[in-house]
JSON list of C-alpha atoms and ligand atoms in Angstrom, two decimals:
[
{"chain": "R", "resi": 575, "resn": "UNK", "atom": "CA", "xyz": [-13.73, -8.62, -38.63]},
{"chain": "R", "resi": 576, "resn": "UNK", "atom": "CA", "xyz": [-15.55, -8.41, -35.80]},
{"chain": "R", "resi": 577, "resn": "UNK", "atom": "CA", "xyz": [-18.31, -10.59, -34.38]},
{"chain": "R", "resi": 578, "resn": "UNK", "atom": "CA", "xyz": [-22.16, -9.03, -34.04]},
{"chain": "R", "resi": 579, "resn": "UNK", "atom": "CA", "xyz": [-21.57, -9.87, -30.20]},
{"chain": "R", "resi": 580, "resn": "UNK", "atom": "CA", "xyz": [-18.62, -7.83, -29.74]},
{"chain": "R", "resi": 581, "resn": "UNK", "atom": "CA", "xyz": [-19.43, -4.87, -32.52]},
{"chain": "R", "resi": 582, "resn": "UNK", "atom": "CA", "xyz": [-22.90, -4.42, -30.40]},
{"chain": "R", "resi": 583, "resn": "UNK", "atom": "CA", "xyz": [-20.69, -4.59, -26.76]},
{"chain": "R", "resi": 584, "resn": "UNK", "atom": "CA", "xyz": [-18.40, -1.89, -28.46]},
{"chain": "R", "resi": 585, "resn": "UNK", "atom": "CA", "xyz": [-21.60, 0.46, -30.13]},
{"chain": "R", "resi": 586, "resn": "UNK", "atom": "CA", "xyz": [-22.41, 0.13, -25.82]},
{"chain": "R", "resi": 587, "resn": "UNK", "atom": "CA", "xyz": [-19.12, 1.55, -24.67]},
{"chain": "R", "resi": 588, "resn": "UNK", "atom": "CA", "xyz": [-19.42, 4.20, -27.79]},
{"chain": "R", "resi": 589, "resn": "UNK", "atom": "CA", "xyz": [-22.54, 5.59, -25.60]},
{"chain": "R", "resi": 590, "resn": "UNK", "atom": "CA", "xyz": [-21.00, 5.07, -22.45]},
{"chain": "R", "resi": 591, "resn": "UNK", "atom": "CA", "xyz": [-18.15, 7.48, -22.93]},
{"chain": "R", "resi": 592, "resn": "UNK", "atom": "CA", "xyz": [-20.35, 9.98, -25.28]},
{"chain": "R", "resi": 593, "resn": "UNK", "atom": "CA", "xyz": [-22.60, 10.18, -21.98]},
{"chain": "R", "resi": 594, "resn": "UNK", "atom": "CA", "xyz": [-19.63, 11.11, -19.64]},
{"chain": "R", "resi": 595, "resn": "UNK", "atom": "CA", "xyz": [-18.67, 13.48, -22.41]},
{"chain": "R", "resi": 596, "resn": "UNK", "atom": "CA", "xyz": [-22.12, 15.32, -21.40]},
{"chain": "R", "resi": 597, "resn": "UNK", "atom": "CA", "xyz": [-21.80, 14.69, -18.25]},
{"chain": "R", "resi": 598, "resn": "UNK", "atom": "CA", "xyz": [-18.24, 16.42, -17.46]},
{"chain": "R", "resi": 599, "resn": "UNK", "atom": "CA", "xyz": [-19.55, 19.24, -19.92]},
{"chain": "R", "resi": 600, "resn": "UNK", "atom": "CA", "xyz": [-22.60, 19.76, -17.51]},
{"chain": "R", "resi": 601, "resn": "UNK", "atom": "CA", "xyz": [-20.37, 19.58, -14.56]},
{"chain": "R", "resi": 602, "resn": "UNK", "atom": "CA", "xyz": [-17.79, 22.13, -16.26]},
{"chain": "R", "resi": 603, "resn": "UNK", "atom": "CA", "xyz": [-20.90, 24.99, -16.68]},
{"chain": "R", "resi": 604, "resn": "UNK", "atom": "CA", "xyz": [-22.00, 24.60, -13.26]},
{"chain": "R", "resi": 605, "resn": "UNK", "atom": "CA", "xyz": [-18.56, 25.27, -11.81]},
{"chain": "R", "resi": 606, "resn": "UNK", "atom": "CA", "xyz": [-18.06, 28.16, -14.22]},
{"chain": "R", "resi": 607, "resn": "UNK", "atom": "CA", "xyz": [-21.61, 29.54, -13.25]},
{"chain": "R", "resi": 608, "resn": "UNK", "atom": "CA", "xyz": [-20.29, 29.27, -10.15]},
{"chain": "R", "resi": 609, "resn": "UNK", "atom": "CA", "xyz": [-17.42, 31.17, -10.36]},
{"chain": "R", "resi": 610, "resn": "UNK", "atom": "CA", "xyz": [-14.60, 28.48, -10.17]},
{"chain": "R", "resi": 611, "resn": "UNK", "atom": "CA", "xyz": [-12.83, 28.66, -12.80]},
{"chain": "R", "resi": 612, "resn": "UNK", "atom": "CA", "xyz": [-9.77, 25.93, -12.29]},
{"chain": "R", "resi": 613, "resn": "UNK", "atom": "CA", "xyz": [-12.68, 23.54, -11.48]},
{"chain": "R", "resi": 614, "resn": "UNK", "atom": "CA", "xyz": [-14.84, 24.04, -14.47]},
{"chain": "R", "resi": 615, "resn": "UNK", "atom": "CA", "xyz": [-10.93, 24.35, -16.84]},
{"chain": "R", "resi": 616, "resn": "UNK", "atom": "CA", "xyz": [-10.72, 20.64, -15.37]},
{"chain": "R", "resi": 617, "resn": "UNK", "atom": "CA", "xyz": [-14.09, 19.28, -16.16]},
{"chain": "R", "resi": 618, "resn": "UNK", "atom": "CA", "xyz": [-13.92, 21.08, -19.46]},
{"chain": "R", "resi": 619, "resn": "UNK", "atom": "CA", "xyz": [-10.54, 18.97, -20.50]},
{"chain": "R", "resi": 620, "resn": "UNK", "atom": "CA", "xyz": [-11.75, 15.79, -18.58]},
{"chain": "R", "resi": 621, "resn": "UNK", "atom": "CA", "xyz": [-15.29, 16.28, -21.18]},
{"chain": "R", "resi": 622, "resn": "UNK", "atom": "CA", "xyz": [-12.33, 16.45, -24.06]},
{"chain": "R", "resi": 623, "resn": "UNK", "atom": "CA", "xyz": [-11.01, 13.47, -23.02]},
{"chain": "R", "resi": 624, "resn": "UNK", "atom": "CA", "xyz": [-14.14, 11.43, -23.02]},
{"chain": "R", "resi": 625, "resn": "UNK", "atom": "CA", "xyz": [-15.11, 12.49, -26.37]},
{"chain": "R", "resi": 626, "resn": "UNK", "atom": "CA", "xyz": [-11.21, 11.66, -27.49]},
{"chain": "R", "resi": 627, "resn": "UNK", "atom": "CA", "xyz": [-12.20, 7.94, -25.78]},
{"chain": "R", "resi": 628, "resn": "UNK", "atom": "CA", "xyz": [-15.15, 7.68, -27.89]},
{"chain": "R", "resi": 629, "resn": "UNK", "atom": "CA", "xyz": [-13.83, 8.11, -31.06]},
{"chain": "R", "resi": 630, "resn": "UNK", "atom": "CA", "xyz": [-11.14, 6.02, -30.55]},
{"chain": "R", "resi": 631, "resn": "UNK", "atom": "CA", "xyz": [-13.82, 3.38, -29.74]},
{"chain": "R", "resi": 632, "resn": "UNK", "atom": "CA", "xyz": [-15.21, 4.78, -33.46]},
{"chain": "R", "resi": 633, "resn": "UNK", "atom": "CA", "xyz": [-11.93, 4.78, -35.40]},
{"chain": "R", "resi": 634, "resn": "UNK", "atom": "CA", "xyz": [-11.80, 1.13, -34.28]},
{"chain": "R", "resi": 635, "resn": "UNK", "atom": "CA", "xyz": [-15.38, -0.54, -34.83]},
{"chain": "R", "resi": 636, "resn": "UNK", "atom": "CA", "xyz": [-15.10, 1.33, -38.71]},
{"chain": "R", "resi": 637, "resn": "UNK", "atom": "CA", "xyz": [-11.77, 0.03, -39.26]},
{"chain": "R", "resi": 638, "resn": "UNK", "atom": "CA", "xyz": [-12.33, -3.56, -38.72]},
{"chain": "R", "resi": 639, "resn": "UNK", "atom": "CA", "xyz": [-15.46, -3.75, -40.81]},
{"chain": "R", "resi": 640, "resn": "UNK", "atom": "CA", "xyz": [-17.87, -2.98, -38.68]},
{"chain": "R", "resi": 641, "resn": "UNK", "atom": "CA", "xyz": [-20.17, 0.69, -38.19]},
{"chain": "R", "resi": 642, "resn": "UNK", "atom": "CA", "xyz": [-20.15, 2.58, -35.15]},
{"chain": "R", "resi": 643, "resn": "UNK", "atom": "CA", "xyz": [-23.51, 3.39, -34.28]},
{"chain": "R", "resi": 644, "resn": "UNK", "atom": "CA", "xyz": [-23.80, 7.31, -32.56]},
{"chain": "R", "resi": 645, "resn": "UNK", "atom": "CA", "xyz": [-26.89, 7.04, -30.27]},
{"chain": "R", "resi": 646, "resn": "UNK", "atom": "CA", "xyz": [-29.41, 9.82, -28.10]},
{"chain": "R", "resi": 647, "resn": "UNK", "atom": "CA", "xyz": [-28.10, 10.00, -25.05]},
{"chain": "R", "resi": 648, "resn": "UNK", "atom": "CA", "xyz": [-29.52, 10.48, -21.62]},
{"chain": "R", "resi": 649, "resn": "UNK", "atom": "CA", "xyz": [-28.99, 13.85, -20.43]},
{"chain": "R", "resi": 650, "resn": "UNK", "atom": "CA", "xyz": [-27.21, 14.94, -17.70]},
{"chain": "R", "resi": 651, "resn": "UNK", "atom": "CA", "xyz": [-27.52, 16.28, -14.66]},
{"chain": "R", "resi": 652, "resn": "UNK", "atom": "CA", "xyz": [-27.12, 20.14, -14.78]},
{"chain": "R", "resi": 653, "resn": "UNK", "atom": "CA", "xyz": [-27.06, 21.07, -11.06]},
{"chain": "R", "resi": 654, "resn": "UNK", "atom": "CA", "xyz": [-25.62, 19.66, -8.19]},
{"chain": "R", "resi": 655, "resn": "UNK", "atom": "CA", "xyz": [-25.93, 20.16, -4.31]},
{"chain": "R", "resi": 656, "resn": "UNK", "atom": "CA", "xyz": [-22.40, 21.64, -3.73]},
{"chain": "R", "resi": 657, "resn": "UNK", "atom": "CA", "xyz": [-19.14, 20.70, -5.22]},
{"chain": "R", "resi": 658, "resn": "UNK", "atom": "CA", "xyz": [-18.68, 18.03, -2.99]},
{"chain": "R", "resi": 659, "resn": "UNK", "atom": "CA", "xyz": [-21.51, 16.32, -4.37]},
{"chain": "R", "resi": 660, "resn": "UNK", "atom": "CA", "xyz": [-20.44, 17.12, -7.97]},
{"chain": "R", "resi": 661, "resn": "UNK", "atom": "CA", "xyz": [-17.05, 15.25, -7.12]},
{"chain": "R", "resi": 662, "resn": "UNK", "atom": "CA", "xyz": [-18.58, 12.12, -5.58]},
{"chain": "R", "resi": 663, "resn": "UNK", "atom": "CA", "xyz": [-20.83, 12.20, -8.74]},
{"chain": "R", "resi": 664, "resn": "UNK", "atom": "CA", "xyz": [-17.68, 11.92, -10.90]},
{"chain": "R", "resi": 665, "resn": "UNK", "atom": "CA", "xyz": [-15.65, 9.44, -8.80]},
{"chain": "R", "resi": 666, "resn": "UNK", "atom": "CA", "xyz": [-19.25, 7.59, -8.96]},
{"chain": "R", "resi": 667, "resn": "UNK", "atom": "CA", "xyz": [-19.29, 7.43, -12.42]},
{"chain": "R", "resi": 668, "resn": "UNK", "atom": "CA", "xyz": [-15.60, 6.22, -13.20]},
{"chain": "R", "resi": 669, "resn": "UNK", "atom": "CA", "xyz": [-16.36, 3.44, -11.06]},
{"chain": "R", "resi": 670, "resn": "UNK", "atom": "CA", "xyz": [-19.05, 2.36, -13.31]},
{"chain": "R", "resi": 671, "resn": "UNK", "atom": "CA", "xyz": [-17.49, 3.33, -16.19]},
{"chain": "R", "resi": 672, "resn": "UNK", "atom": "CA", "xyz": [-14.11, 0.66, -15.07]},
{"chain": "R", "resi": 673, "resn": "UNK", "atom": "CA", "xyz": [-17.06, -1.59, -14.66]},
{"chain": "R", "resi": 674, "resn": "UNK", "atom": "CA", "xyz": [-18.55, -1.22, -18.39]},
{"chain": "R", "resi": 675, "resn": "UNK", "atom": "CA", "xyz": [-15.04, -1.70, -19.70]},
{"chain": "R", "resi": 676, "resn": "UNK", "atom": "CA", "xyz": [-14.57, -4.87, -17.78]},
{"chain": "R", "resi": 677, "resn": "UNK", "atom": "CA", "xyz": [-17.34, -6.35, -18.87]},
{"chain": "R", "resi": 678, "resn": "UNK", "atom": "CA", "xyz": [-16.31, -5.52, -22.25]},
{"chain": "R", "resi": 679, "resn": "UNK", "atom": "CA", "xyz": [-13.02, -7.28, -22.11]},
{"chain": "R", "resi": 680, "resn": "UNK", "atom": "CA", "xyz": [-15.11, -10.31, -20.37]},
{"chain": "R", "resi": 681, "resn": "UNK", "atom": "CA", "xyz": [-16.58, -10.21, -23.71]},
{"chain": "R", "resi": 682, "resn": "UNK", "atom": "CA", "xyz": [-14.07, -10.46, -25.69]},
{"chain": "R", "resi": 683, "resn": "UNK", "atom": "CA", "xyz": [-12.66, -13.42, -23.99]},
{"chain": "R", "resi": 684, "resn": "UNK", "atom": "CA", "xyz": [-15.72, -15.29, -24.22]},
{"chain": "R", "resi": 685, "resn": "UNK", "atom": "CA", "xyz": [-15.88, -14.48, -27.93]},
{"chain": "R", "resi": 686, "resn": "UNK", "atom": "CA", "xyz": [-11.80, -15.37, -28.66]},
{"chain": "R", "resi": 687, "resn": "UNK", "atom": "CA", "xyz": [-11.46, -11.91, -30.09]},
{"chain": "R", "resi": 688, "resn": "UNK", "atom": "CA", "xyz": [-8.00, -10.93, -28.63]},
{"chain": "R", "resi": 689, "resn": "UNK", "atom": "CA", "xyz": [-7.55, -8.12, -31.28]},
{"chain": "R", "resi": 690, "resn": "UNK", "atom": "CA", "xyz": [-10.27, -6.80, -29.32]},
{"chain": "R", "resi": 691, "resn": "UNK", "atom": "CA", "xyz": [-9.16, -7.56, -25.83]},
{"chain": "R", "resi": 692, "resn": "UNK", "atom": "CA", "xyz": [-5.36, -6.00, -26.72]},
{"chain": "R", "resi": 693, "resn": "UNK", "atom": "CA", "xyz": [-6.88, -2.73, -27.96]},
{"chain": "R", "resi": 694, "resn": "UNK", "atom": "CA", "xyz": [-9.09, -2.58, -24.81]},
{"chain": "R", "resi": 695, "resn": "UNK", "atom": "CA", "xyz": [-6.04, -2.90, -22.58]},
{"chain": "R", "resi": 696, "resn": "UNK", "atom": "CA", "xyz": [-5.35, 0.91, -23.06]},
{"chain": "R", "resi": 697, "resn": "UNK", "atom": "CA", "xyz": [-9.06, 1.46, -21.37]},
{"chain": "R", "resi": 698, "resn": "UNK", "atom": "CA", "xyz": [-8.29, -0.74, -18.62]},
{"chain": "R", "resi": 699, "resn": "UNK", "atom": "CA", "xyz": [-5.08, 1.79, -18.08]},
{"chain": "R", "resi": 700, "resn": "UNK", "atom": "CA", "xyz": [-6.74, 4.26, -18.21]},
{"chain": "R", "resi": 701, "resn": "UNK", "atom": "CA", "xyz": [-9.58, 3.58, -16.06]},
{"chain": "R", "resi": 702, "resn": "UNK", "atom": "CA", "xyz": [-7.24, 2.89, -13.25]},
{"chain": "R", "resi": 703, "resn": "UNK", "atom": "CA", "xyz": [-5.63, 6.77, -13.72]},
{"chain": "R", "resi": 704, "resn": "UNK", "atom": "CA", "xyz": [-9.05, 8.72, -13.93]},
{"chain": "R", "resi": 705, "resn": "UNK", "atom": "CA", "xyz": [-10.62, 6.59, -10.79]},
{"chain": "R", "resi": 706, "resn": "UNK", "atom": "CA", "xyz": [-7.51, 7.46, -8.97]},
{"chain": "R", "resi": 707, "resn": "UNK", "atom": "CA", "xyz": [-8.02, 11.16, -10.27]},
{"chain": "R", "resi": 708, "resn": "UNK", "atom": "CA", "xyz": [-11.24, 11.17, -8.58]},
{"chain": "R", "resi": 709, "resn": "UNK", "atom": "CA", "xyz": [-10.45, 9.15, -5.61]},
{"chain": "R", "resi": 710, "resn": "UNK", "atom": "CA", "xyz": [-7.23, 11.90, -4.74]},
{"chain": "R", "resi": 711, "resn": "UNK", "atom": "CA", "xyz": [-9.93, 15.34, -5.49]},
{"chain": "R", "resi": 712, "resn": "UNK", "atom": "CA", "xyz": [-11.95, 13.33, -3.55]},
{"chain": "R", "resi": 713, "resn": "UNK", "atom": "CA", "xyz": [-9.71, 12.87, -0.19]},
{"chain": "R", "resi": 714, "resn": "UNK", "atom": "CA", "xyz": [-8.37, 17.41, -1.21]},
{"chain": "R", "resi": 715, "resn": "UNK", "atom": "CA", "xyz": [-12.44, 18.11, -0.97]},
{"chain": "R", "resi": 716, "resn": "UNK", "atom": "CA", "xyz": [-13.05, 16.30, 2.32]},
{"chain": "R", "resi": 717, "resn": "UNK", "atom": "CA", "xyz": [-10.35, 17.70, 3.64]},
{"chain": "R", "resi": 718, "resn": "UNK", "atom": "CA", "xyz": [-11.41, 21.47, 3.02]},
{"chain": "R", "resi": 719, "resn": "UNK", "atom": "CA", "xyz": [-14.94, 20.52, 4.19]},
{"chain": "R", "resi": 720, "resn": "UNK", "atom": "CA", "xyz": [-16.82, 23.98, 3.96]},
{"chain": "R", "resi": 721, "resn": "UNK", "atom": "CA", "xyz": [-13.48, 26.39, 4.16]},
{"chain": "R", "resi": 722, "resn": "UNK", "atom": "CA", "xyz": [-13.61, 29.21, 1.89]},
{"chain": "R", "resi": 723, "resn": "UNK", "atom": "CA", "xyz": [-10.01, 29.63, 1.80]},
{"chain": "R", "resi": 724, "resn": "UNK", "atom": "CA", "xyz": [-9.53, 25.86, 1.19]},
{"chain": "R", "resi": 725, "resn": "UNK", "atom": "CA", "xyz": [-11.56, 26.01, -1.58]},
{"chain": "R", "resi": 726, "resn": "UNK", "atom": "CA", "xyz": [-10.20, 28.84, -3.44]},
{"chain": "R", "resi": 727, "resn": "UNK", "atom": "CA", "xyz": [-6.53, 27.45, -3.16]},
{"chain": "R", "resi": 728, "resn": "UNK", "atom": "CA", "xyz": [-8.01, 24.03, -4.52]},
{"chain": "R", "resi": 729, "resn": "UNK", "atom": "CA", "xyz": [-9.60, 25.62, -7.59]},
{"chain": "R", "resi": 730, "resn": "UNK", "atom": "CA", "xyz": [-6.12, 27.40, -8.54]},
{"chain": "R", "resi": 731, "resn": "UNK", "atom": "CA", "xyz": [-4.16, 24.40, -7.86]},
{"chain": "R", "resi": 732, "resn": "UNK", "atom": "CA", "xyz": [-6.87, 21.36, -10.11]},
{"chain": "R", "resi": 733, "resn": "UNK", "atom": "CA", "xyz": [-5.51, 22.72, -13.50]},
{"chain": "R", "resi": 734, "resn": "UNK", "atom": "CA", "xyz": [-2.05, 21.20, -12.39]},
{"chain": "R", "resi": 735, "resn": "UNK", "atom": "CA", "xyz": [-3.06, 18.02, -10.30]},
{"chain": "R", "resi": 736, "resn": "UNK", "atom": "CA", "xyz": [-1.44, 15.08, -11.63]},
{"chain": "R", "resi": 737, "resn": "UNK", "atom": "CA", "xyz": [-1.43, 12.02, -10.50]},
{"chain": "R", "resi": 738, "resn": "UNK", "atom": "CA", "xyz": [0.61, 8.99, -11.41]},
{"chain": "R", "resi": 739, "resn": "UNK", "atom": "CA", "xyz": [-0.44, 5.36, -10.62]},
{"chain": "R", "resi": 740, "resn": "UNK", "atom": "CA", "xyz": [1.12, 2.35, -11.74]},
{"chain": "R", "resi": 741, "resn": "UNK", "atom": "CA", "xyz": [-0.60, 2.15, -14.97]},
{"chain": "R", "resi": 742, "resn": "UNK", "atom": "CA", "xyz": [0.64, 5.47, -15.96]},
{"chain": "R", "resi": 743, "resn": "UNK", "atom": "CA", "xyz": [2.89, 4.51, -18.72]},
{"chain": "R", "resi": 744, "resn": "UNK", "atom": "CA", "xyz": [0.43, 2.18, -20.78]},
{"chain": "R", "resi": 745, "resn": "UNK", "atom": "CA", "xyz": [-2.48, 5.12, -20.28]},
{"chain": "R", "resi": 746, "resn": "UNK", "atom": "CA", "xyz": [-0.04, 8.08, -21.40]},
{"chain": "R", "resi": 747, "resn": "UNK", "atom": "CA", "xyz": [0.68, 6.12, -24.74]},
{"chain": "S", "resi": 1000, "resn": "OFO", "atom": "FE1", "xyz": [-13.50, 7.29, -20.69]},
{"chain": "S", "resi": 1000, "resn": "OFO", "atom": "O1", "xyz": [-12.50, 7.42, -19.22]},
{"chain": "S", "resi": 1000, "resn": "OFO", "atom": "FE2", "xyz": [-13.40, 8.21, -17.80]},
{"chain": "S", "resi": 1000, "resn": "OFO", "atom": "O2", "xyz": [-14.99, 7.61, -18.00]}
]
């Protein structure tokens, strides 16, 4: 069963990862507006993702007797200055989105809920892979600067990036 403190600290993350659902899916139509297709393919799948990580979030507040509360989100932004900018916006919000999950298992400490705290370890995993995802497009963008070229060869090679960190095993599970 879980505590009012920790079912209201999960209903937060619920909105947390539903808003970087949107926010991915914004990013994804601006870079197919803009003709990059690899680029928007990625945002597309990393939106799919975030929506996978919120109802897993779901699944688990309903299963151990508590409700999962959807909530209106903000909305996103739609446009961005260059893709640069759209990049720095992700790696941006990963960064506070590792910092919302910490806090969470903080929580859970403070509460003794370690049921809690184990299923959260996957998060904490994961977190680590997609900030590195974003820190390693990042470095590939900074590099190409404004280069045409560069930037076509980056948009057919995204779809395959992969990156593996040393949390890779417990975030692939
Ligand atoms: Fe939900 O993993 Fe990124 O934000």
């Amino acid at each position: 069963m879980l505590s009012n403190t920790i079912q209201d600290a999960l209903n937060k993350q619920i909105r947390v990862e539903a808003e970087s659902s949107q926010i991915y899916l914004a990013m994804a139509c601006w870079a197919e507006v803009k003709g990059l297709e690899g680029v928007s393919n990625f945002m597309y799948a990393q939106s799919d993702e975030e929506r996978e990580h919120m109802l897993k979030l779901v699944k688990f507040v309903n299963e151990r007797g508590g409700h999962a509360k959807i909530s209106q989100l903000n909305a996103p932004n739609v446009t961005f200055e260059s893709f640069k900018q759209m990049f720095e916006k992700l790696y941006e919000h990963e960064v506070f989105v590792s910092q919302s999950i910490n806090e969470l298992v903080h929580i859970t400490l403070q509460e003794r809920d370690y049921a809690t705290h184990n299923f959260l370890q996957w998060y904490v995993a994961e977190q680590i892979e997609e900030e590195a995802v974003a820190r390693t497009i990042l470095d590939k963008i900074n590099m190409i600067g404004d280069d045409k070229g560069g930037l076509y060869l980056f948009d057919r090679d995204i779809e395959g990036l992969t990156v593996t960190t040393a949390a890779s095993d417990i975030a692939s599970e």
